[in-house]
């Protein structure tokens, strides 16, 4: 067991909302260690030996091998089948109502804490290996965040990242290659507009519930892209990090060379070695088919309006982002 109290900023929400870009920007300061989507480590890293954000395969990445040694005495000590069975018993959206309770029966509490302890060990090990004060986990799954709230010795802060549901639906309809898969050509899944609407509503609603149980701050993707400097400064304060102008240098016109993050899973952007450019992607306003626009607009209406996404988002409209 690593004798370091772990502090994590858990980025939650539905994928394709800008989490990878935000995570990489935060990781440009040495007091932050960004580890990507740890929820997928068991299948994709331990099971598939996929590439880390640094470019190396998991088994060849010095960072992850040192983390495994600190956390478990080596990854060979982790029973992957047992972890996956525990994950299925704890970390599913259908388990959120149980995980949201004020108390759990002893047997269930032990199960949840055993699962959460796996993550706490990894976070603490990442801090020990890098000297960072904070780990950023962009797993996004609400059920994972709910499980982590039951962890012992974990300072959990949650960022609820939201993006316009129409933009998210457009992004999930595109075929995106997964460069982390080495031995074959693989692609991220695609979802229909209605399926995205259900996922977007369920995930975002779950983080509203989590806010009654844990420290949660909400951020719209559109506000992040409009004011990246202010966003980074606010998130660092929320995470308990000191104000430091060096944390904003990555956003300068001529930034310092990029620090590669050792991220597990996520957007292919994490393999980009060039400067990080923050701009709002509004392609959906012209490229999303009208039928899909109407379906998603109607299916996500209550939360969409709550977040300020009004109207149908047609090109040239004067509505809120």
PDB file of C-alpha atoms in Angstrom:
ATOM      1  CA  UNK A   1       0.000   0.000   0.000  1.00  0.00           C
ATOM      2  CA  UNK A   2       1.368   3.407  -0.990  1.00  0.00           C
ATOM      3  CA  UNK A   3       1.689   5.734   1.981  1.00  0.00           C
ATOM      4  CA  UNK A   4       0.577   8.834   0.081  1.00  0.00           C
ATOM      5  CA  UNK A   5      -2.864  10.376   0.477  1.00  0.00           C
ATOM      6  CA  UNK A   6      -4.222  10.590  -3.053  1.00  0.00           C
ATOM      7  CA  UNK A   7      -5.839  13.721  -4.432  1.00  0.00           C
ATOM      8  CA  UNK A   8      -7.712  13.375  -7.711  1.00  0.00           C
ATOM      9  CA  UNK A   9      -9.621  15.655 -10.030  1.00  0.00           C
ATOM     10  CA  UNK A  10     -12.115  13.302 -11.662  1.00  0.00           C
ATOM     11  CA  UNK A  11     -13.426  14.611 -14.996  1.00  0.00           C
ATOM     12  CA  UNK A  12     -16.973  13.395 -15.526  1.00  0.00           C
ATOM     13  CA  UNK A  13     -19.585  13.665 -18.243  1.00  0.00           C
ATOM     14  CA  UNK A  14     -20.160  12.099 -21.650  1.00  0.00           C
ATOM     15  CA  UNK A  15     -17.233  11.641 -24.020  1.00  0.00           C
ATOM     16  CA  UNK A  16     -16.515  14.055 -26.892  1.00  0.00           C
ATOM     17  CA  UNK A  17     -16.885  17.031 -24.568  1.00  0.00           C
ATOM     18  CA  UNK A  18     -13.289  18.273 -24.587  1.00  0.00           C
ATOM     19  CA  UNK A  19     -11.956  16.338 -21.602  1.00  0.00           C
ATOM     20  CA  UNK A  20      -8.742  15.177 -23.293  1.00  0.00           C
ATOM     21  CA  UNK A  21      -7.764  18.691 -24.345  1.00  0.00           C
ATOM     22  CA  UNK A  22      -8.492  20.081 -20.896  1.00  0.00           C
ATOM     23  CA  UNK A  23      -6.608  17.245 -19.195  1.00  0.00           C
ATOM     24  CA  UNK A  24      -3.533  17.780 -21.379  1.00  0.00           C
ATOM     25  CA  UNK A  25      -3.519  21.504 -20.660  1.00  0.00           C
ATOM     26  CA  UNK A  26      -3.688  20.915 -16.907  1.00  0.00           C
ATOM     27  CA  UNK A  27      -0.876  18.364 -17.180  1.00  0.00           C
ATOM     28  CA  UNK A  28       1.575  20.916 -18.574  1.00  0.00           C
ATOM     29  CA  UNK A  29       2.475  21.935 -15.025  1.00  0.00           C
ATOM     30  CA  UNK A  30       4.609  19.439 -13.039  1.00  0.00           C
ATOM     31  CA  UNK A  31       2.248  19.542 -10.044  1.00  0.00           C
ATOM     32  CA  UNK A  32      -0.367  17.685 -12.134  1.00  0.00           C
ATOM     33  CA  UNK A  33      -0.166  14.085 -13.339  1.00  0.00           C
ATOM     34  CA  UNK A  34      -2.753  13.249 -16.010  1.00  0.00           C
ATOM     35  CA  UNK A  35      -3.389   9.524 -16.324  1.00  0.00           C
ATOM     36  CA  UNK A  36      -6.255   9.428 -18.832  1.00  0.00           C
ATOM     37  CA  UNK A  37      -9.248   7.125 -18.415  1.00  0.00           C
ATOM     38  CA  UNK A  38      -8.172   4.761 -15.651  1.00  0.00           C
ATOM     39  CA  UNK A  39     -11.527   2.957 -15.793  1.00  0.00           C
ATOM     40  CA  UNK A  40     -10.302   1.362 -19.055  1.00  0.00           C
ATOM     41  CA  UNK A  41      -6.884   0.329 -17.729  1.00  0.00           C
ATOM     42  CA  UNK A  42      -7.989  -3.188 -16.811  1.00  0.00           C
ATOM     43  CA  UNK A  43      -9.249  -4.083 -20.295  1.00  0.00           C
ATOM     44  CA  UNK A  44      -7.115  -1.951 -22.604  1.00  0.00           C
ATOM     45  CA  UNK A  45      -3.767  -1.622 -20.833  1.00  0.00           C
ATOM     46  CA  UNK A  46      -3.469  -4.818 -18.799  1.00  0.00           C
ATOM     47  CA  UNK A  47      -5.507  -6.830 -21.300  1.00  0.00           C
ATOM     48  CA  UNK A  48      -4.570  -5.310 -24.652  1.00  0.00           C
ATOM     49  CA  UNK A  49      -1.161  -3.746 -23.916  1.00  0.00           C
ATOM     50  CA  UNK A  50      -2.315  -0.620 -25.756  1.00  0.00           C
ATOM     51  CA  UNK A  51      -0.157   2.453 -26.231  1.00  0.00           C
ATOM     52  CA  UNK A  52       0.153   5.042 -23.482  1.00  0.00           C
ATOM     53  CA  UNK A  53      -0.157   8.725 -24.381  1.00  0.00           C
ATOM     54  CA  UNK A  54       3.657   8.874 -24.373  1.00  0.00           C
ATOM     55  CA  UNK A  55       3.667   6.565 -27.405  1.00  0.00           C
ATOM     56  CA  UNK A  56       4.999   3.430 -25.707  1.00  0.00           C
ATOM     57  CA  UNK A  57       2.969   0.300 -25.146  1.00  0.00           C
ATOM     58  CA  UNK A  58       1.766  -0.115 -21.575  1.00  0.00           C
ATOM     59  CA  UNK A  59       4.325  -2.796 -20.750  1.00  0.00           C
ATOM     60  CA  UNK A  60       7.157  -0.638 -22.148  1.00  0.00           C
ATOM     61  CA  UNK A  61       6.114   2.609 -20.441  1.00  0.00           C
ATOM     62  CA  UNK A  62       8.462   3.321 -17.550  1.00  0.00           C
ATOM     63  CA  UNK A  63       5.870   5.519 -15.821  1.00  0.00           C
ATOM     64  CA  UNK A  64       3.182   2.833 -15.733  1.00  0.00           C
ATOM     65  CA  UNK A  65       5.602   0.102 -14.714  1.00  0.00           C
ATOM     66  CA  UNK A  66       6.788   2.247 -11.792  1.00  0.00           C
ATOM     67  CA  UNK A  67       3.163   3.003 -10.874  1.00  0.00           C
ATOM     68  CA  UNK A  68       2.364  -0.712 -10.882  1.00  0.00           C
ATOM     69  CA  UNK A  69       5.350  -1.446  -8.668  1.00  0.00           C
ATOM     70  CA  UNK A  70       4.425   1.298  -6.169  1.00  0.00           C
ATOM     71  CA  UNK A  71       0.729   0.443  -6.117  1.00  0.00           C
ATOM     72  CA  UNK A  72       0.664  -3.360  -6.207  1.00  0.00           C
ATOM     73  CA  UNK A  73       4.224  -4.638  -6.162  1.00  0.00           C
ATOM     74  CA  UNK A  74       3.992  -5.033  -9.944  1.00  0.00           C
ATOM     75  CA  UNK A  75       1.104  -5.464 -12.373  1.00  0.00           C
ATOM     76  CA  UNK A  76       1.573  -9.235 -12.310  1.00  0.00           C
ATOM     77  CA  UNK A  77       0.151  -9.133  -8.772  1.00  0.00           C
ATOM     78  CA  UNK A  78      -3.180  -7.817 -10.095  1.00  0.00           C
ATOM     79  CA  UNK A  79      -5.761 -10.504 -10.881  1.00  0.00           C
ATOM     80  CA  UNK A  80      -7.364  -8.904 -13.938  1.00  0.00           C
ATOM     81  CA  UNK A  81     -10.279 -11.344 -14.069  1.00  0.00           C
ATOM     82  CA  UNK A  82     -11.072 -10.628 -10.430  1.00  0.00           C
ATOM     83  CA  UNK A  83     -10.889  -6.867 -11.006  1.00  0.00           C
ATOM     84  CA  UNK A  84     -13.187  -7.075 -14.031  1.00  0.00           C
ATOM     85  CA  UNK A  85     -15.708  -9.110 -12.043  1.00  0.00           C
ATOM     86  CA  UNK A  86     -15.549  -6.547  -9.231  1.00  0.00           C
ATOM     87  CA  UNK A  87     -15.947  -3.739 -11.766  1.00  0.00           C
ATOM     88  CA  UNK A  88     -19.084  -5.366 -13.156  1.00  0.00           C
ATOM     89  CA  UNK A  89     -20.509  -5.723  -9.650  1.00  0.00           C
ATOM     90  CA  UNK A  90     -19.789  -2.097  -8.688  1.00  0.00           C
ATOM     91  CA  UNK A  91     -19.075   0.195 -11.639  1.00  0.00           C
ATOM     92  CA  UNK A  92     -22.168   0.233 -13.822  1.00  0.00           C
ATOM     93  CA  UNK A  93     -24.733   2.978 -14.403  1.00  0.00           C
ATOM     94  CA  UNK A  94     -27.459   0.706 -13.036  1.00  0.00           C
ATOM     95  CA  UNK A  95     -25.654   0.657  -9.670  1.00  0.00           C
ATOM     96  CA  UNK A  96     -25.730   4.457  -9.210  1.00  0.00           C
ATOM     97  CA  UNK A  97     -28.937   4.535  -7.122  1.00  0.00           C
ATOM     98  CA  UNK A  98     -27.286   2.150  -4.648  1.00  0.00           C
ATOM     99  CA  UNK A  99     -23.963   4.006  -4.676  1.00  0.00           C
ATOM    100  CA  UNK A 100     -25.778   7.300  -4.030  1.00  0.00           C
ATOM    101  CA  UNK A 101     -27.196   6.150  -0.687  1.00  0.00           C
ATOM    102  CA  UNK A 102     -26.074   7.735   2.540  1.00  0.00           C
ATOM    103  CA  UNK A 103     -25.142   4.298   3.912  1.00  0.00           C
ATOM    104  CA  UNK A 104     -24.406   0.849   2.482  1.00  0.00           C
ATOM    105  CA  UNK A 105     -24.749  -2.602   4.050  1.00  0.00           C
ATOM    106  CA  UNK A 106     -21.410  -3.890   5.307  1.00  0.00           C
ATOM    107  CA  UNK A 107     -20.951  -6.473   2.527  1.00  0.00           C
ATOM    108  CA  UNK A 108     -21.696  -3.954  -0.226  1.00  0.00           C
ATOM    109  CA  UNK A 109     -19.515  -1.310   1.395  1.00  0.00           C
ATOM    110  CA  UNK A 110     -16.586  -3.725   1.523  1.00  0.00           C
ATOM    111  CA  UNK A 111     -17.049  -4.566  -2.167  1.00  0.00           C
ATOM    112  CA  UNK A 112     -17.203  -0.925  -3.238  1.00  0.00           C
ATOM    113  CA  UNK A 113     -14.197   0.044  -1.123  1.00  0.00           C
ATOM    114  CA  UNK A 114     -12.137  -2.838  -2.486  1.00  0.00           C
ATOM    115  CA  UNK A 115     -12.863  -1.562  -5.980  1.00  0.00           C
ATOM    116  CA  UNK A 116     -12.210   2.084  -5.114  1.00  0.00           C
ATOM    117  CA  UNK A 117      -8.967   1.107  -3.387  1.00  0.00           C
ATOM    118  CA  UNK A 118      -7.555  -0.060  -6.734  1.00  0.00           C
ATOM    119  CA  UNK A 119      -7.916   3.479  -8.083  1.00  0.00           C
ATOM    120  CA  UNK A 120      -6.675   5.122  -4.902  1.00  0.00           C
ATOM    121  CA  UNK A 121      -3.504   3.032  -5.080  1.00  0.00           C
ATOM    122  CA  UNK A 122      -2.929   4.065  -8.695  1.00  0.00           C
ATOM    123  CA  UNK A 123      -3.501   7.759  -7.955  1.00  0.00           C
ATOM    124  CA  UNK A 124      -1.187   7.703  -4.942  1.00  0.00           C
ATOM    125  CA  UNK A 125       1.462   5.825  -6.914  1.00  0.00           C
ATOM    126  CA  UNK A 126       1.281   8.357  -9.777  1.00  0.00           C
ATOM    127  CA  UNK A 127       1.825  11.149  -7.254  1.00  0.00           C
ATOM    128  CA  UNK A 128       4.756   9.315  -5.688  1.00  0.00           C
ATOM    129  CA  UNK A 129       6.402   8.554  -9.045  1.00  0.00           C
ATOM    130  CA  UNK A 130       6.054  12.079 -10.460  1.00  0.00           C
ATOM    131  CA  UNK A 131       6.047  14.269  -7.355  1.00  0.00           C
ATOM    132  CA  UNK A 132       2.725  15.760  -8.490  1.00  0.00           C
ATOM    133  CA  UNK A 133       0.214  17.215  -6.047  1.00  0.00           C
ATOM    134  CA  UNK A 134      -2.829  16.182  -8.092  1.00  0.00           C
ATOM    135  CA  UNK A 135      -3.851  13.373 -10.431  1.00  0.00           C
ATOM    136  CA  UNK A 136      -6.363  14.022 -13.217  1.00  0.00           C
ATOM    137  CA  UNK A 137      -8.509  11.004 -14.124  1.00  0.00           C
ATOM    138  CA  UNK A 138     -10.721  11.637 -17.157  1.00  0.00           C
ATOM    139  CA  UNK A 139     -12.644   8.349 -16.887  1.00  0.00           C
ATOM    140  CA  UNK A 140     -15.905  10.348 -17.156  1.00  0.00           C
ATOM    141  CA  UNK A 141     -18.186   7.489 -16.040  1.00  0.00           C
ATOM    142  CA  UNK A 142     -20.563   8.697 -13.338  1.00  0.00           C
ATOM    143  CA  UNK A 143     -20.672   5.237 -11.745  1.00  0.00           C
ATOM    144  CA  UNK A 144     -16.892   5.326 -11.277  1.00  0.00           C
ATOM    145  CA  UNK A 145     -17.117   8.692  -9.525  1.00  0.00           C
ATOM    146  CA  UNK A 146     -19.902   7.402  -7.274  1.00  0.00           C
ATOM    147  CA  UNK A 147     -17.758   4.405  -6.322  1.00  0.00           C
ATOM    148  CA  UNK A 148     -14.778   6.660  -5.565  1.00  0.00           C
ATOM    149  CA  UNK A 149     -16.806   8.704  -3.076  1.00  0.00           C
ATOM    150  CA  UNK A 150     -16.719   5.651  -0.787  1.00  0.00           C
ATOM    151  CA  UNK A 151     -12.925   5.333  -0.928  1.00  0.00           C
ATOM    152  CA  UNK A 152     -10.761   5.597   2.161  1.00  0.00           C
ATOM    153  CA  UNK A 153      -7.939   8.156   2.135  1.00  0.00           C
ATOM    154  CA  UNK A 154      -8.955   9.843  -1.124  1.00  0.00           C
ATOM    155  CA  UNK A 155      -9.350  13.581  -1.635  1.00  0.00           C
ATOM    156  CA  UNK A 156     -11.926  13.496  -4.432  1.00  0.00           C
ATOM    157  CA  UNK A 157     -12.800  16.598  -6.475  1.00  0.00           C
ATOM    158  CA  UNK A 158     -15.156  16.189  -9.465  1.00  0.00           C
ATOM    159  CA  UNK A 159     -15.332  18.295 -12.610  1.00  0.00           C
ATOM    160  CA  UNK A 160     -18.659  17.852 -14.384  1.00  0.00           C
ATOM    161  CA  UNK A 161     -17.877  18.748 -18.007  1.00  0.00           C
ATOM    162  CA  UNK A 162     -20.870  19.516 -20.226  1.00  0.00           C
ATOM    163  CA  UNK A 163     -21.137  20.177 -23.967  1.00  0.00           C
ATOM    164  CA  UNK A 164     -24.149  20.954 -26.156  1.00  0.00           C
ATOM    165  CA  UNK A 165     -25.923  17.647 -26.792  1.00  0.00           C
ATOM    166  CA  UNK A 166     -26.139  18.342 -30.549  1.00  0.00           C
ATOM    167  CA  UNK A 167     -22.354  18.775 -30.780  1.00  0.00           C
ATOM    168  CA  UNK A 168     -21.821  15.561 -28.815  1.00  0.00           C
ATOM    169  CA  UNK A 169     -24.243  13.627 -31.051  1.00  0.00           C
ATOM    170  CA  UNK A 170     -22.467  14.865 -34.172  1.00  0.00           C
ATOM    171  CA  UNK A 171     -19.087  13.804 -32.793  1.00  0.00           C
ATOM    172  CA  UNK A 172     -20.250  10.311 -31.793  1.00  0.00           C
ATOM    173  CA  UNK A 173     -21.576   9.742 -35.330  1.00  0.00           C
ATOM    174  CA  UNK A 174     -18.081  10.112 -36.807  1.00  0.00           C
ATOM    175  CA  UNK A 175     -15.732   7.184 -37.269  1.00  0.00           C
ATOM    176  CA  UNK A 176     -12.550   7.828 -35.285  1.00  0.00           C
ATOM    177  CA  UNK A 177      -9.540   5.530 -35.422  1.00  0.00           C
ATOM    178  CA  UNK A 178      -7.934   4.368 -32.153  1.00  0.00           C
ATOM    179  CA  UNK A 179      -4.162   4.768 -32.676  1.00  0.00           C
ATOM    180  CA  UNK A 180      -3.401   3.193 -29.301  1.00  0.00           C
ATOM    181  CA  UNK A 181      -4.299  -0.228 -30.714  1.00  0.00           C
ATOM    182  CA  UNK A 182      -1.066  -1.514 -32.255  1.00  0.00           C
ATOM    183  CA  UNK A 183      -1.636  -4.922 -33.831  1.00  0.00           C
ATOM    184  CA  UNK A 184      -4.839  -4.210 -35.744  1.00  0.00           C
ATOM    185  CA  UNK A 185      -6.946  -1.329 -37.009  1.00  0.00           C
ATOM    186  CA  UNK A 186      -9.597  -0.352 -34.461  1.00  0.00           C
ATOM    187  CA  UNK A 187     -12.158   2.412 -34.234  1.00  0.00           C
ATOM    188  CA  UNK A 188     -14.121   4.078 -31.466  1.00  0.00           C
ATOM    189  CA  UNK A 189     -17.794   3.073 -31.354  1.00  0.00           C
ATOM    190  CA  UNK A 190     -20.421   5.168 -33.089  1.00  0.00           C
ATOM    191  CA  UNK A 191     -23.880   5.903 -31.678  1.00  0.00           C
ATOM    192  CA  UNK A 192     -27.183   7.032 -33.129  1.00  0.00           C
ATOM    193  CA  UNK A 193     -28.535  10.484 -32.200  1.00  0.00           C
ATOM    194  CA  UNK A 194     -31.199   8.929 -29.957  1.00  0.00           C
ATOM    195  CA  UNK A 195     -28.686   6.706 -28.151  1.00  0.00           C
ATOM    196  CA  UNK A 196     -26.395   9.686 -27.553  1.00  0.00           C
ATOM    197  CA  UNK A 197     -29.376  11.638 -26.216  1.00  0.00           C
ATOM    198  CA  UNK A 198     -30.103   8.928 -23.647  1.00  0.00           C
ATOM    199  CA  UNK A 199     -26.450   8.637 -22.609  1.00  0.00           C
ATOM    200  CA  UNK A 200     -26.005  12.430 -22.429  1.00  0.00           C
ATOM    201  CA  UNK A 201     -29.087  12.825 -20.238  1.00  0.00           C
ATOM    202  CA  UNK A 202     -28.284   9.903 -17.950  1.00  0.00           C
ATOM    203  CA  UNK A 203     -24.645  10.841 -17.369  1.00  0.00           C
ATOM    204  CA  UNK A 204     -25.280  14.526 -16.772  1.00  0.00           C
ATOM    205  CA  UNK A 205     -28.249  13.862 -14.481  1.00  0.00           C
ATOM    206  CA  UNK A 206     -26.091  11.474 -12.458  1.00  0.00           C
ATOM    207  CA  UNK A 207     -23.524  14.204 -11.790  1.00  0.00           C
ATOM    208  CA  UNK A 208     -26.278  16.475 -10.494  1.00  0.00           C
ATOM    209  CA  UNK A 209     -27.034  13.733  -7.969  1.00  0.00           C
ATOM    210  CA  UNK A 210     -23.353  13.282  -7.153  1.00  0.00           C
ATOM    211  CA  UNK A 211     -23.109  16.995  -6.328  1.00  0.00           C
ATOM    212  CA  UNK A 212     -25.231  16.294  -3.254  1.00  0.00           C
ATOM    213  CA  UNK A 213     -22.638  13.774  -2.052  1.00  0.00           C
ATOM    214  CA  UNK A 214     -19.211  15.099  -3.148  1.00  0.00           C
ATOM    215  CA  UNK A 215     -17.459  18.339  -4.217  1.00  0.00           C
ATOM    216  CA  UNK A 216     -18.525  18.933  -7.824  1.00  0.00           C
ATOM    217  CA  UNK A 217     -17.960  21.939 -10.084  1.00  0.00           C
ATOM    218  CA  UNK A 218     -19.710  22.220 -13.464  1.00  0.00           C
ATOM    219  CA  UNK A 219     -18.027  23.552 -16.604  1.00  0.00           C
ATOM    220  CA  UNK A 220     -19.431  24.000 -20.088  1.00  0.00           C
ATOM    221  CA  UNK A 221     -17.103  23.135 -22.954  1.00  0.00           C
ATOM    222  CA  UNK A 222     -18.168  26.351 -24.652  1.00  0.00           C
ATOM    223  CA  UNK A 223     -17.106  28.416 -21.636  1.00  0.00           C
ATOM    224  CA  UNK A 224     -13.781  26.579 -21.472  1.00  0.00           C
ATOM    225  CA  UNK A 225     -12.991  27.327 -25.121  1.00  0.00           C
ATOM    226  CA  UNK A 226     -14.087  30.953 -24.739  1.00  0.00           C
ATOM    227  CA  UNK A 227     -11.819  31.536 -21.705  1.00  0.00           C
ATOM    228  CA  UNK A 228      -9.187  28.794 -21.371  1.00  0.00           C
ATOM    229  CA  UNK A 229      -6.919  30.831 -19.097  1.00  0.00           C
ATOM    230  CA  UNK A 230      -9.680  31.661 -16.653  1.00  0.00           C
ATOM    231  CA  UNK A 231     -10.874  28.059 -16.763  1.00  0.00           C
ATOM    232  CA  UNK A 232      -7.454  26.611 -15.923  1.00  0.00           C
ATOM    233  CA  UNK A 233      -6.961  29.083 -13.077  1.00  0.00           C
ATOM    234  CA  UNK A 234     -10.389  28.298 -11.592  1.00  0.00           C
ATOM    235  CA  UNK A 235      -9.914  24.538 -11.851  1.00  0.00           C
ATOM    236  CA  UNK A 236      -6.531  24.684 -10.186  1.00  0.00           C
ATOM    237  CA  UNK A 237      -8.059  26.585  -7.280  1.00  0.00           C
ATOM    238  CA  UNK A 238     -10.925  24.094  -7.063  1.00  0.00           C
ATOM    239  CA  UNK A 239      -8.405  21.247  -6.996  1.00  0.00           C
ATOM    240  CA  UNK A 240      -6.455  22.880  -4.177  1.00  0.00           C
ATOM    241  CA  UNK A 241      -3.436  23.850  -6.292  1.00  0.00           C
ATOM    242  CA  UNK A 242      -1.642  27.195  -5.920  1.00  0.00           C
ATOM    243  CA  UNK A 243      -1.963  29.991  -8.461  1.00  0.00           C
ATOM    244  CA  UNK A 244       1.062  29.791 -10.739  1.00  0.00           C
ATOM    245  CA  UNK A 245       1.556  31.721 -14.020  1.00  0.00           C
ATOM    246  CA  UNK A 246       3.623  28.767 -15.285  1.00  0.00           C
ATOM    247  CA  UNK A 247       0.414  26.697 -15.403  1.00  0.00           C
ATOM    248  CA  UNK A 248      -0.892  29.038 -18.126  1.00  0.00           C
ATOM    249  CA  UNK A 249       2.237  29.100 -20.311  1.00  0.00           C
ATOM    250  CA  UNK A 250       0.844  26.303 -22.484  1.00  0.00           C
ATOM    251  CA  UNK A 251      -1.775  28.823 -23.659  1.00  0.00           C
ATOM    252  CA  UNK A 252       0.790  31.429 -24.749  1.00  0.00           C
ATOM    253  CA  UNK A 253       1.181  32.177 -28.475  1.00  0.00           C
ATOM    254  CA  UNK A 254       4.646  30.551 -28.298  1.00  0.00           C
ATOM    255  CA  UNK A 255       4.294  27.886 -25.600  1.00  0.00           C
ATOM    256  CA  UNK A 256       7.048  25.756 -24.128  1.00  0.00           C
ATOM    257  CA  UNK A 257       7.568  22.256 -25.591  1.00  0.00           C
ATOM    258  CA  UNK A 258       4.650  19.976 -24.783  1.00  0.00           C
ATOM    259  CA  UNK A 259       4.870  17.604 -21.808  1.00  0.00           C
ATOM    260  CA  UNK A 260       3.458  14.268 -22.936  1.00  0.00           C
ATOM    261  CA  UNK A 261       0.874  12.818 -20.558  1.00  0.00           C
ATOM    262  CA  UNK A 262       0.883   9.135 -19.623  1.00  0.00           C
ATOM    263  CA  UNK A 263      -2.795   8.773 -20.428  1.00  0.00           C
ATOM    264  CA  UNK A 264      -4.696   5.522 -20.698  1.00  0.00           C
ATOM    265  CA  UNK A 265      -7.445   5.643 -23.363  1.00  0.00           C
ATOM    266  CA  UNK A 266      -9.160   8.815 -24.532  1.00  0.00           C
ATOM    267  CA  UNK A 267      -9.234  11.015 -27.624  1.00  0.00           C
ATOM    268  CA  UNK A 268      -6.382  10.508 -30.138  1.00  0.00           C
ATOM    269  CA  UNK A 269      -5.421  14.118 -29.409  1.00  0.00           C
ATOM    270  CA  UNK A 270      -3.356  12.752 -26.508  1.00  0.00           C
ATOM    271  CA  UNK A 271      -0.769  11.501 -29.025  1.00  0.00           C
ATOM    272  CA  UNK A 272      -0.303  14.986 -30.469  1.00  0.00           C
ATOM    273  CA  UNK A 273       3.235  16.260 -29.918  1.00  0.00           C
ATOM    274  CA  UNK A 274       2.536  19.771 -31.206  1.00  0.00           C
ATOM    275  CA  UNK A 275       1.094  22.866 -29.493  1.00  0.00           C
ATOM    276  CA  UNK A 276      -2.342  22.579 -27.869  1.00  0.00           C
ATOM    277  CA  UNK A 277      -4.764  24.951 -29.598  1.00  0.00           C
ATOM    278  CA  UNK A 278      -8.017  25.784 -27.858  1.00  0.00           C
ATOM    279  CA  UNK A 279     -10.838  26.676 -30.200  1.00  0.00           C
ATOM    280  CA  UNK A 280     -14.538  25.951 -30.181  1.00  0.00           C
ATOM    281  CA  UNK A 281     -15.553  23.265 -32.672  1.00  0.00           C
ATOM    282  CA  UNK A 282     -18.896  24.350 -34.116  1.00  0.00           C
ATOM    283  CA  UNK A 283     -18.902  22.069 -37.160  1.00  0.00           C
ATOM    284  CA  UNK A 284     -22.095  20.421 -35.932  1.00  0.00           C
ATOM    285  CA  UNK A 285     -24.104  23.587 -36.616  1.00  0.00           C
ATOM    286  CA  UNK A 286     -23.777  23.060 -40.373  1.00  0.00           C
ATOM    287  CA  UNK A 287     -22.932  19.342 -40.609  1.00  0.00           C
ATOM    288  CA  UNK A 288     -25.479  17.737 -38.259  1.00  0.00           C
ATOM    289  CA  UNK A 289     -28.456  16.553 -40.354  1.00  0.00           C
ATOM    290  CA  UNK A 290     -31.722  18.367 -39.628  1.00  0.00           C
ATOM    291  CA  UNK A 291     -33.498  15.184 -38.543  1.00  0.00           C
ATOM    292  CA  UNK A 292     -30.731  14.358 -36.051  1.00  0.00           C
ATOM    293  CA  UNK A 293     -30.764  17.940 -34.793  1.00  0.00           C
ATOM    294  CA  UNK A 294     -34.486  17.791 -34.081  1.00  0.00           C
ATOM    295  CA  UNK A 295     -34.275  14.351 -32.402  1.00  0.00           C
ATOM    296  CA  UNK A 296     -31.433  15.342 -30.081  1.00  0.00           C
ATOM    297  CA  UNK A 297     -32.870  18.792 -29.350  1.00  0.00           C
ATOM    298  CA  UNK A 298     -36.175  17.281 -28.253  1.00  0.00           C
ATOM    299  CA  UNK A 299     -34.780  14.269 -26.384  1.00  0.00           C
ATOM    300  CA  UNK A 300     -32.368  16.350 -24.285  1.00  0.00           C
ATOM    301  CA  UNK A 301     -34.593  19.409 -23.811  1.00  0.00           C
ATOM    302  CA  UNK A 302     -34.830  19.679 -19.984  1.00  0.00           C
ATOM    303  CA  UNK A 303     -31.101  19.552 -19.216  1.00  0.00           C
ATOM    304  CA  UNK A 304     -30.186  21.334 -22.426  1.00  0.00           C
ATOM    305  CA  UNK A 305     -32.200  24.356 -21.368  1.00  0.00           C
ATOM    306  CA  UNK A 306     -30.797  24.140 -17.844  1.00  0.00           C
ATOM    307  CA  UNK A 307     -27.293  24.471 -19.275  1.00  0.00           C
ATOM    308  CA  UNK A 308     -28.256  27.391 -21.531  1.00  0.00           C
ATOM    309  CA  UNK A 309     -28.357  25.529 -24.843  1.00  0.00           C
ATOM    310  CA  UNK A 310     -31.525  27.039 -26.282  1.00  0.00           C
ATOM    311  CA  UNK A 311     -33.106  26.813 -29.738  1.00  0.00           C
ATOM    312  CA  UNK A 312     -32.106  24.357 -32.452  1.00  0.00           C
ATOM    313  CA  UNK A 313     -28.552  25.660 -32.869  1.00  0.00           C
ATOM    314  CA  UNK A 314     -28.886  26.516 -36.537  1.00  0.00           C
ATOM    315  CA  UNK A 315     -25.993  28.292 -38.290  1.00  0.00           C
ATOM    316  CA  UNK A 316     -26.046  32.054 -37.768  1.00  0.00           C
ATOM    317  CA  UNK A 317     -28.452  31.905 -34.832  1.00  0.00           C
ATOM    318  CA  UNK A 318     -28.070  34.375 -31.977  1.00  0.00           C
ATOM    319  CA  UNK A 319     -28.873  31.844 -29.252  1.00  0.00           C
ATOM    320  CA  UNK A 320     -26.579  30.973 -26.387  1.00  0.00           C
ATOM    321  CA  UNK A 321     -23.737  28.567 -27.339  1.00  0.00           C
TER     322      UNK A 321
END
